[in-house]
Coordinates of C-alpha atoms in Angstrom, one line a residue:
X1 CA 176.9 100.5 284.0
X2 CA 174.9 98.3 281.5
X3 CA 175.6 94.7 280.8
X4 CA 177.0 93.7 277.4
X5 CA 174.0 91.4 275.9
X6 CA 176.7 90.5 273.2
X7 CA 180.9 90.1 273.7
X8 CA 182.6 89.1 269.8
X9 CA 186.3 88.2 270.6
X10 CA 188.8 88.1 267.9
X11 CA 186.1 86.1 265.4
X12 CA 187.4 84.5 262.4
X13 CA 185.2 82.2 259.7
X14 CA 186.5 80.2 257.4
X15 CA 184.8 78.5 254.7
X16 CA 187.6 77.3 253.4
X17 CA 191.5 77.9 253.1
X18 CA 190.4 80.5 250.2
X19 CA 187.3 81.9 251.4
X20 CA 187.2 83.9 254.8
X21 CA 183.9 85.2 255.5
X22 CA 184.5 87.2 258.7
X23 CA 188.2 88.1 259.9
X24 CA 189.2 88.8 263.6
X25 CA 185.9 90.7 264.3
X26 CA 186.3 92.2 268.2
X27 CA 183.4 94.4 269.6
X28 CA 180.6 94.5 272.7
X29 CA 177.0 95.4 272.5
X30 CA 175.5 97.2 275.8
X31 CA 172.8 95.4 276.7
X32 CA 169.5 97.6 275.3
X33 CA 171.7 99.2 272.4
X34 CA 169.8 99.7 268.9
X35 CA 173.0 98.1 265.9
X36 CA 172.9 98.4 262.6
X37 CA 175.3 96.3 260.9
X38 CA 176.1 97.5 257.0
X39 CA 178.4 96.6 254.4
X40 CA 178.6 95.8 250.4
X41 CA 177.9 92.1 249.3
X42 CA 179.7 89.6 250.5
X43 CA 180.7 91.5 253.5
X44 CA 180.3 88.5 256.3
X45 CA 177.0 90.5 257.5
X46 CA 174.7 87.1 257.3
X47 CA 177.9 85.2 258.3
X48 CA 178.0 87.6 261.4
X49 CA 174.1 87.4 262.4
X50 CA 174.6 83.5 262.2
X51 CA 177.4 83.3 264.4
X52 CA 175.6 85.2 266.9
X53 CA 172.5 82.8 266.6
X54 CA 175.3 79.7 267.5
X55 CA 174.0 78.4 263.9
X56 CA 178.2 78.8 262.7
X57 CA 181.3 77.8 264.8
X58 CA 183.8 80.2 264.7
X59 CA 187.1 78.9 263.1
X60 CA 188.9 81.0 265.9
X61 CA 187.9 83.7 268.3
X62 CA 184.7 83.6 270.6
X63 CA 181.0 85.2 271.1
X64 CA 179.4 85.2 273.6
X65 CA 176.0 86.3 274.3
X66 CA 174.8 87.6 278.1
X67 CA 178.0 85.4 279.1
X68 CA 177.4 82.7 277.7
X69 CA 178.7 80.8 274.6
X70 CA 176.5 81.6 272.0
X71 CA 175.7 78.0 271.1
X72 CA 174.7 77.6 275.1
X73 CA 172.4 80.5 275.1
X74 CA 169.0 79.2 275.6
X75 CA 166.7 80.3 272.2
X76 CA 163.8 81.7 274.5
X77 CA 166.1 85.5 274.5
X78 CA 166.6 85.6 271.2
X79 CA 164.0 86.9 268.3
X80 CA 165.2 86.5 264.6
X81 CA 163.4 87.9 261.6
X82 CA 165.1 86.6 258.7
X83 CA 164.4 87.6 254.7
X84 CA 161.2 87.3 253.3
X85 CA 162.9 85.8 250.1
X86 CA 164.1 83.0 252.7
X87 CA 160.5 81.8 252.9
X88 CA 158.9 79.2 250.7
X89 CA 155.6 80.8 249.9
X90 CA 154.6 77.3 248.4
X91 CA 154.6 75.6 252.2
X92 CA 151.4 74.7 253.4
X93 CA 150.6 76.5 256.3
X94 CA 148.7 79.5 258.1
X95 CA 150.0 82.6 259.8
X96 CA 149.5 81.2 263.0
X97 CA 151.3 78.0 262.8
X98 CA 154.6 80.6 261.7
X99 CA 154.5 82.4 265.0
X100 CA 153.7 79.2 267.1
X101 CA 157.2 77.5 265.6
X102 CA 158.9 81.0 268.0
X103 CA 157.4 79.0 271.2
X104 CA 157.5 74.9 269.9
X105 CA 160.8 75.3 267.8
X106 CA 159.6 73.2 265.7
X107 CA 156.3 73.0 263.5
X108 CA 153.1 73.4 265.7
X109 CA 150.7 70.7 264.1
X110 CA 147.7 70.7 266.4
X111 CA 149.2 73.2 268.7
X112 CA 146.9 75.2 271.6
X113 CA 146.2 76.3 275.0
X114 CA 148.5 78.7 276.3
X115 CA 150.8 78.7 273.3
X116 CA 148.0 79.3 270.9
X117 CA 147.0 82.6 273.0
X118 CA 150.6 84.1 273.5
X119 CA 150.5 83.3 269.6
X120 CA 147.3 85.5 268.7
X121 CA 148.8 88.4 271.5
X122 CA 152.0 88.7 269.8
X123 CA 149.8 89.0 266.1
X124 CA 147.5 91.9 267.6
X125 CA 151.0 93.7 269.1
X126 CA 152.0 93.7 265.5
X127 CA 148.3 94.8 263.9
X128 CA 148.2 91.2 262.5
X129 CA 145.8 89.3 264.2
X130 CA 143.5 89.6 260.8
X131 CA 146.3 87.2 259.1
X132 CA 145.9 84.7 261.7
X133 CA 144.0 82.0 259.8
X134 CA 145.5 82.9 255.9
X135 CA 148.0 81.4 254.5
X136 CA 151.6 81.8 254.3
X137 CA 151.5 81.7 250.7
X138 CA 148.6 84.6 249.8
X139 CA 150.3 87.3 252.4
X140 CA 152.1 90.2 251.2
X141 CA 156.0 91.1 251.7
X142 CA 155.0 93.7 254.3
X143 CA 152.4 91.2 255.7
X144 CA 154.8 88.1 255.9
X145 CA 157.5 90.9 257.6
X146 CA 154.9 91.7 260.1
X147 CA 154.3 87.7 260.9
X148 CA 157.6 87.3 261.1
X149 CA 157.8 90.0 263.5
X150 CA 155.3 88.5 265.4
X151 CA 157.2 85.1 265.9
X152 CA 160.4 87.5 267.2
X153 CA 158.1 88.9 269.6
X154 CA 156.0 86.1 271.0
X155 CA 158.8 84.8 273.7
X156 CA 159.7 88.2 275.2
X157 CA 163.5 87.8 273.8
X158 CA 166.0 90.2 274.7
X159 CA 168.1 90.1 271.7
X160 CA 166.6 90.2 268.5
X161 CA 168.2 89.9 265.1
X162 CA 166.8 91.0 261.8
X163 CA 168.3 90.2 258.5
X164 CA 166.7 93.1 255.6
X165 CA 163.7 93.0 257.4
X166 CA 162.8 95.7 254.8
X167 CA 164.0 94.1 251.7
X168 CA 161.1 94.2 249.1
X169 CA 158.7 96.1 251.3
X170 CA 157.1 99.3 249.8
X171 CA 158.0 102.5 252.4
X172 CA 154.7 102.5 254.2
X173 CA 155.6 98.7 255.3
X174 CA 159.2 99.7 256.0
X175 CA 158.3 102.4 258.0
X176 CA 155.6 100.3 259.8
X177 CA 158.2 97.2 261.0
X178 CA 160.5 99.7 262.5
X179 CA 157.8 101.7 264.2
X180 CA 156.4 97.9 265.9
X181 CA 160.9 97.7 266.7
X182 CA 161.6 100.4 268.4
X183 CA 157.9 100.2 270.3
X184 CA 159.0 96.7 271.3
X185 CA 162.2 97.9 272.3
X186 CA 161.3 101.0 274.3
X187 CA 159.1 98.6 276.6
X188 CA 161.0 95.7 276.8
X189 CA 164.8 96.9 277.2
X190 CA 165.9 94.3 274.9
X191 CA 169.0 94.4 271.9
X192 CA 168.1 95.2 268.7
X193 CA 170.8 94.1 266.0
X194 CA 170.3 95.3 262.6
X195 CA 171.5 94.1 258.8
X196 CA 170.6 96.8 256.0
X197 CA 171.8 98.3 252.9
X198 CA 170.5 101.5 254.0
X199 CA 172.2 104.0 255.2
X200 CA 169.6 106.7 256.2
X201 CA 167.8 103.7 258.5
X202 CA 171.0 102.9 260.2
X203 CA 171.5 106.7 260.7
X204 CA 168.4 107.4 262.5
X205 CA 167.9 104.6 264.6
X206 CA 170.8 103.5 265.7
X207 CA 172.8 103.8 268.7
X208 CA 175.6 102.7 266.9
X209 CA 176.2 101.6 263.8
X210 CA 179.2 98.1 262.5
X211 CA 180.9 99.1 259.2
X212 CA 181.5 95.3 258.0
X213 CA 183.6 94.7 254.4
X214 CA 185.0 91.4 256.3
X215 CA 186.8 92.6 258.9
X216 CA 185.4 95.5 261.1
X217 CA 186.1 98.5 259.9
X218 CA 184.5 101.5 262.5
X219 CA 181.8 100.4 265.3
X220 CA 180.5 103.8 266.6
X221 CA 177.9 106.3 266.8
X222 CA 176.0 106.9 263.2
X223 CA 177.6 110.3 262.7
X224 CA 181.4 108.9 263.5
X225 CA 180.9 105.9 261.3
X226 CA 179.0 107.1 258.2
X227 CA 181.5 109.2 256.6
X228 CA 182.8 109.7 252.7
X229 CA 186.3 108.5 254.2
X230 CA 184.9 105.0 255.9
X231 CA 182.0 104.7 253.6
X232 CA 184.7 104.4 250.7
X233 CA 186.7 102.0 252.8
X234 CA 183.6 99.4 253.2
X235 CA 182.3 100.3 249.6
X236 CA 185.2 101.1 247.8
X237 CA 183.1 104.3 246.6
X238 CA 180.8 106.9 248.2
X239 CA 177.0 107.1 246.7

């Protein structure tokens, strides 16, 4: 029987006495499973993701992740690729230094040796090691996606966490980041957790799929969960 890599117990945030982000959230995550997590706007999915990473304290309930409190869990298993619209194109700094901050944890001025290598291996497992040297600021959406990929990748994790990776990305790039996930996956055995909008990627390559408007509303397989009835539940329509 496989582990659980992640174990959400009755998980409740609170922003403030008006605004509840996530509401008793319960579910476990087989260790290896591919999740997609959708939902509209609003629907705690960011909230979820950052409660995972230990960067929010539950108001009540618990996660845990490979049995440990989540804000225990030593960062060298996870990998998180966040927005590209998170990143300040404006900062002055080169592909490289990105994917060294996934070993330092912090920026890499003057960084080498070992780190620098693992660095430039995981840009070639991502067809990137041409955007070593430019900087973050002239790289595409798809480029930047890829880079960001690369820092997931460069500690081995065994959970990663993507937030849109796609968002913005033409379908060639889209269908390019997934192709480098489920590679990565397939030879590691790690967790994939998913956030996106759409519905046809969380249909083919999930294992299963968290319908999120708050609370949980269906955590199954892709064809249980996608349906007109629960779809219109999270969505409040269908289409």
């Amino acid at each position: 029987m496989k582990q659980f890599s992640v174990e959400v117990e009755h998980l409740t945030v609170a922003f403030s006495s008006s605004y509840v982000a996530l509401e008793d959230v319960t579910l476990k995550i087989k260790s290896g499973a591919f999740i997609s997590i959708l939902g509209p706007n609003g629907a705690g999915k960011s909230t979820f993701a950052k409660a995972l990473l230990g960067l929010i304290k539950p108001t009540s309930g618990s996660v845990r992740l490979f049995s440990q409190p989540a804000e225990k869990v030593n960062p060298i298993l996870i990998g998180y690729v966040p927005q590209v619209k998170t990143m300040d194109r404006r900062f002055p700094a080169r592909s490289i230094e990105l994917v060294l901050t996934g070993i330092t944890r912090r920026w890499p001025w003057g960084s080498g040796g070992s780190a620098y290598r693992k660095a430039c291996q995981a840009l070639e497992q991502v067809g990137a090691s041409h955007l070593a040297q430019k900087p973050l600021g002239t790289l595409s959406g798809g480029e930047l996606q890829r880079v960001y990929l690369a820092r997931s990748f460069v500690r081995n994790p065994r959970l990663i966490i993507l937030d849109e990776p796609a968002a913005g990305i033409d379908a060639v790039g889209e269908a390019d980041i997934y192709r480098l996930l489920e590679n990565y996956q397939k030879d590691s055995g790690a967790t994939v957790i998913l956030i996106t909008h759409d519905w046809q990627v969380a249909a083919h390559h999930s294992s299963k799929v968290l319908l999120l408007n708050r609370r949980r509303i269906c955590f199954d397989a892709p064809e249980k969960v996608l349906t007109e009835k629960h779809l219109g539940i999270a969505f409040g329509h269908i289409g």
